[in-house]
Amino acid sequence: MAKKRKKFLARMQAKLFFVTVAFTVLFIALIVRILYINEKDGKRYEKIVLAQQSYDSIEIPFRRGDILDRNGTQLATSEKVYNLIIEPKNILQSDKIKEATTAALKKYFSLTDDQINEALKDSGSLYKKMLKKLTYDQIKDFKDFTTEHAKDEAKDVRGVWFEDEYERYYPYDSLACHAIGFTVSGNVGQGGIEGYYNDELNGTNGREYGYLTQDMTLERTTKPPINGYNVVSTIDANAQNIVEKKINAFMKETGAKNVSVLVMDPNTAEVIAMANSNSYNLNEPYEDSAIAYQFEANDEGGSVENQIKALSEEERLDHLNQAWRNFIISDGFEPGSTYKTFTIAGAMEDGVLKGDETFFCGGQLDVADWTIKCHNHQGHGQVSVENALTQSCNVALMQIAQAEGRKTFAKYQDEFGFGNITHVDLSGEASGLVYSEDKLNPVELATSSFGQGLTVTMMQIGTAFCSVINGGNYYEPHLVKQIVDENGGVINNIEPTILRKTVSPETSAFMCKALEEVVSNGTARKAQVEGYTIGGKTGTAEKLPRGNGKYLLSFIGFAPVENPQVVVYVTVDEPHVEDQASSGLGTIIAHSVFEELLPYMNIYQTNAENKSVGEDVGDETATPIFEGAVPSEQLSEDLNITTETTEGTEGTEGETTTEAGEEGAAGNEGGAEGETGAGDGG
């Protein structure tokens, strides 16, 4: 009897349809979910999968970004080098392969049998580093051999390849060394731009994962590295070279403990050049040559080389830190008469001065219970506000400060940034030491007016001076103007930032005219350059202990007066001349820099009447300013040291500013004790 055939009922068809639809929806949802997970976490899961397999992992280094000058010139770059890698496991597959590979290694890399056999002892390894940091020229012949003879002579050469690496290189050796800084192993920036912009310059390493398949084939998956960004600095390599050339010429001809020069754009506070006489080779920052300037051959210690060899590791590091230290931002010193610029500018701005006042200088002034002398002990007689700056009259400045009072003086001390870091984009900046308002007693107020008893850094003076001559805009100083990627795409434009107004355009115009008179007819005539209008101010400060005949000389100037485009600030620490105080060497060096720098910067001549360099009208000198003895304890109690500590990059210039500036801040005490106080003539 035939079986009864079952009917495919409509109800069953519906169930099948719904099941099919449900599975289809679930399948589509699964696909969508997989695509979502792959998009969101694909890379993470890929690493997990790779981690579960038998593999060798090779790190692919990123390329650290270049440091460029403002015109695109490479100041620091990373050059590719190659490590020779062998794979013992693959080389030992057969005697034929071993023989051919060994012969090639000996021929092209001068390796010995012993070296090769030692490396092959780890027979299961797929990674053995044989040689490091080879140049392309050193590997080229081998690569050509394996490429051109892959089917004949080189067919049995196996398990040899090259691992890329980068080595930091500075094309101009010591040029702008303190501004650029250097790197140590691991792409760690030390000092300068290298240290401050370390994160931007560094990228992210890539990685190559190799694993063996079931048929023992080596497969590789590569995660490419992300290279670091390039940093475009405000430094002009040619201007920097001019400055360093002038410093080197002076050091060779005359010499000094240190000479530093800072060149800035007054309209942006960009640093165009920054140099110290104690330069070092960025490619060899740890070599003896970096610290040799700190030693002199003598009968006791012998030659400089022997003295350096006798140093302990700790002593050597101390000397290296001193060599790497950037005086321009890290060292505080008494500014002397360059500070008079800010005393007068503040008084003008606050309405204490109108500009038509006159002051009588009889060579000294009684302040509280003490007599404080002018650098000109015979006195300047009747002087105007402009002449107070031109003749650098201490007595007139003290009278101006008295008229201001402690509150106004302290206000502009703060407005011009003294006692505070400038936040320039470099590590290890000092804040200097100043009297707070409540500690500006009559004597402290008087001596501060002409730059004694307080300390500053060159960066502070340079930045504040820019604001005085540019119409009153206090810009944040900086050494970097752009961050760009390796293809030139702009990541970050660092625009000039105005932090505050210090003076009005009217006060600025008055100061420019007065500073021009200082160079045309005053204490800085040696700074004149044929065809150019230049303004500026000199400074001379006697160092502690007073009466030792050691001085720090300075000059800060700008050009052209009608439209300031460049500021040059020079300090000369203990020049090797018999009469340091009246040598005017800061002004002379500034003249030599201006003479070559202005034409290079395409700054046109605007002063046809100026044909030659003039002689200073009474060279400034630093002379005893206190009559009698002032108890140092009184000034110690009155002094409130304002400090800010900034940490420099490890191994470089960082230090607490208290230490950096203590000597200068104590200057009032030394002078007050009658030990030939640091009266400033300039």
Coordinates of C-alpha atoms in Angstrom, one line a residue, residues 15-225:
K15 CA 7.3 29.1 9.7
L16 CA 10.0 28.4 7.2
F17 CA 9.7 31.9 5.8
F18 CA 10.0 33.5 9.2
V19 CA 13.0 31.2 10.2
T20 CA 14.7 32.1 6.9
V21 CA 14.1 35.9 7.5
A22 CA 15.3 35.6 11.1
F23 CA 18.5 33.9 10.1
T24 CA 19.0 36.4 7.3
V25 CA 18.5 39.3 9.6
L26 CA 20.9 37.8 12.2
F27 CA 23.5 37.1 9.5
I28 CA 23.3 40.7 8.2
A29 CA 23.5 42.0 11.8
L30 CA 26.5 39.8 12.4
I31 CA 28.2 41.2 9.2
V32 CA 27.4 44.8 10.3
R33 CA 28.8 44.0 13.8
I34 CA 32.0 42.5 12.4
L35 CA 32.4 45.5 10.1
Y36 CA 31.8 47.9 13.1
I37 CA 34.3 46.0 15.3
N38 CA 36.9 45.9 12.5
E39 CA 36.5 49.6 12.0
K40 CA 36.6 50.5 15.7
D41 CA 39.0 47.9 17.2
G42 CA 40.4 46.1 14.2
K43 CA 43.9 47.1 14.9
R44 CA 43.7 46.0 18.5
Y45 CA 42.3 42.6 17.7
E46 CA 44.8 42.1 14.9
K47 CA 47.6 42.6 17.5
I48 CA 45.9 40.1 19.8
V49 CA 45.7 37.5 17.0
L50 CA 49.3 38.1 16.1
A51 CA 50.3 37.8 19.7
Q52 CA 48.8 34.3 19.9
Q53 CA 51.0 33.1 17.1
S54 CA 54.7 32.2 17.0
Y55 CA 56.3 35.3 15.7
D56 CA 59.3 37.6 15.9
S57 CA 58.5 41.3 16.3
I58 CA 60.8 44.0 14.9
E59 CA 60.4 47.7 15.9
I60 CA 60.5 50.1 13.0
P61 CA 61.8 53.5 14.2
F62 CA 60.1 56.7 13.4
R63 CA 62.1 59.6 12.0
R64 CA 62.5 62.5 14.4
G65 CA 61.4 65.8 12.8
D66 CA 63.9 68.4 11.5
I67 CA 64.6 71.7 13.1
L68 CA 64.7 74.4 10.4
D69 CA 65.7 78.0 10.5
R70 CA 63.1 80.7 9.4
N71 CA 64.2 80.3 5.8
G72 CA 64.0 76.5 5.7
T73 CA 67.7 75.7 6.3
Q74 CA 68.2 72.5 8.2
L75 CA 69.7 73.1 11.6
A76 CA 69.0 69.6 12.9
T77 CA 68.0 66.5 11.0
S78 CA 67.9 62.7 11.3
E79 CA 69.8 60.6 8.8
K80 CA 69.0 57.0 8.0
V81 CA 71.5 54.4 9.0
Y82 CA 71.3 50.6 8.8
N83 CA 71.9 47.7 11.1
L84 CA 73.1 44.4 9.6
I85 CA 70.7 41.6 10.7
I86 CA 71.2 37.9 10.1
E87 CA 68.9 34.9 10.6
P88 CA 70.9 32.0 11.9
K89 CA 67.9 29.6 11.5
N90 CA 67.6 30.3 7.8
I91 CA 71.4 30.4 7.1
L92 CA 71.8 27.0 8.7
Q93 CA 69.2 25.3 6.5
S94 CA 72.1 23.7 4.5
D95 CA 75.8 23.8 4.2
K96 CA 75.5 25.3 0.7
I97 CA 73.5 28.3 2.1
K98 CA 75.8 28.7 5.0
E99 CA 78.9 28.7 2.8
A100 CA 77.5 31.2 0.3
T101 CA 76.1 33.6 3.0
T102 CA 79.3 33.4 5.1
A103 CA 81.4 34.2 2.1
A104 CA 79.2 37.3 1.2
L105 CA 79.4 38.6 4.8
K106 CA 83.1 38.3 4.9
K107 CA 83.6 40.0 1.5
Y108 CA 81.2 42.9 1.8
F109 CA 81.4 43.6 5.6
S110 CA 84.9 42.4 6.5
L111 CA 83.4 40.0 9.1
T112 CA 85.7 37.2 10.3
D113 CA 84.8 33.5 10.5
D114 CA 84.9 33.7 14.3
Q115 CA 82.4 36.6 14.4
I116 CA 80.0 34.8 12.1
N117 CA 80.3 31.4 13.8
E118 CA 79.7 33.0 17.2
A119 CA 76.5 34.6 15.8
L120 CA 75.3 31.3 14.3
K121 CA 75.5 29.5 17.6
D122 CA 71.9 30.6 18.3
S123 CA 70.7 28.3 15.6
G124 CA 67.0 28.8 16.2
S125 CA 67.1 32.6 16.0
L126 CA 65.6 34.7 13.2
Y127 CA 67.2 37.9 14.4
K128 CA 70.8 38.6 15.3
K129 CA 72.3 42.1 15.0
M130 CA 75.8 42.0 13.6
L131 CA 76.7 45.6 12.7
K132 CA 75.2 48.9 13.7
K133 CA 74.7 52.3 12.1
L134 CA 76.1 51.5 8.6
T135 CA 75.8 54.1 6.0
Y136 CA 74.1 53.5 2.7
D137 CA 77.5 53.5 1.0
Q138 CA 78.6 50.7 3.3
I139 CA 75.7 48.4 2.4
K140 CA 75.3 49.4 -1.3
D141 CA 77.7 46.8 -2.8
F142 CA 76.0 44.0 -0.9
K143 CA 72.5 45.0 -2.0
D144 CA 73.7 45.4 -5.6
F145 CA 75.3 41.9 -5.4
T146 CA 72.2 40.2 -4.1
T147 CA 70.0 42.0 -6.6
E148 CA 72.1 41.6 -9.8
H149 CA 73.1 38.1 -9.1
A150 CA 70.0 36.7 -7.4
K151 CA 69.8 33.8 -9.9
D152 CA 73.5 32.8 -9.9
E153 CA 76.2 33.7 -7.4
A154 CA 73.8 35.2 -4.8
K155 CA 71.0 32.6 -5.1
D156 CA 72.1 30.8 -2.0
V157 CA 72.7 33.9 0.1
R158 CA 69.9 33.8 2.7
G159 CA 68.9 35.3 6.0
V160 CA 70.6 38.6 5.6
W161 CA 68.7 41.9 5.7
F162 CA 69.0 45.5 7.0
E163 CA 67.1 47.2 9.8
D164 CA 66.6 50.9 9.4
E165 CA 67.5 53.4 12.1
Y166 CA 68.0 57.1 12.4
E167 CA 70.9 59.1 13.8
R168 CA 70.6 62.8 14.8
Y169 CA 72.9 65.1 12.8
Y170 CA 73.6 68.8 13.0
P171 CA 74.9 70.1 9.7
Y172 CA 76.5 73.2 11.1
D173 CA 78.1 71.6 14.2
S174 CA 78.1 74.3 16.9
L175 CA 75.9 76.9 15.1
A176 CA 73.1 78.1 17.5
C177 CA 74.0 75.3 19.9
H178 CA 72.3 76.8 22.9
A179 CA 69.2 77.6 21.0
I180 CA 68.9 74.2 19.3
G181 CA 70.0 71.8 22.0
F182 CA 70.8 68.1 21.2
T183 CA 69.5 64.6 21.7
V184 CA 70.7 61.6 23.6
S185 CA 69.8 57.9 23.1
G186 CA 66.1 57.2 22.6
N187 CA 65.4 60.5 20.9
V188 CA 65.3 62.5 24.1
G189 CA 65.9 66.2 23.6
Q190 CA 68.3 68.0 25.9
G191 CA 68.0 71.7 26.2
G192 CA 67.1 74.2 23.5
I193 CA 64.4 73.5 21.0
E194 CA 65.2 69.8 21.0
G195 CA 64.2 69.6 24.6
Y196 CA 61.3 72.0 24.7
Y197 CA 59.6 70.6 21.6
N198 CA 60.6 67.0 22.2
D199 CA 57.0 65.7 22.0
E200 CA 56.4 67.5 18.6
L201 CA 59.7 66.3 17.1
N202 CA 59.1 62.7 18.2
G203 CA 56.8 60.3 16.4
T204 CA 55.5 56.8 17.1
N205 CA 57.5 53.7 16.3
G206 CA 56.0 51.2 13.8
R207 CA 56.4 47.4 14.1
E208 CA 56.8 44.5 11.8
Y209 CA 55.3 41.2 13.0
G210 CA 56.7 38.0 11.5
Y211 CA 55.1 34.6 12.1
L212 CA 55.5 31.1 10.7
T213 CA 52.7 29.5 8.8
Q214 CA 51.9 25.7 8.9
D215 CA 54.2 25.2 5.9
M216 CA 57.0 27.1 7.8
T217 CA 56.7 30.1 5.5
L218 CA 57.6 33.4 7.2
E219 CA 54.8 35.9 6.8
R220 CA 55.1 39.5 7.9
T221 CA 52.5 42.2 8.9
T222 CA 53.8 45.8 9.1
K223 CA 52.5 48.7 11.1
P224 CA 54.3 51.7 9.6
P225 CA 55.8 54.3 11.9

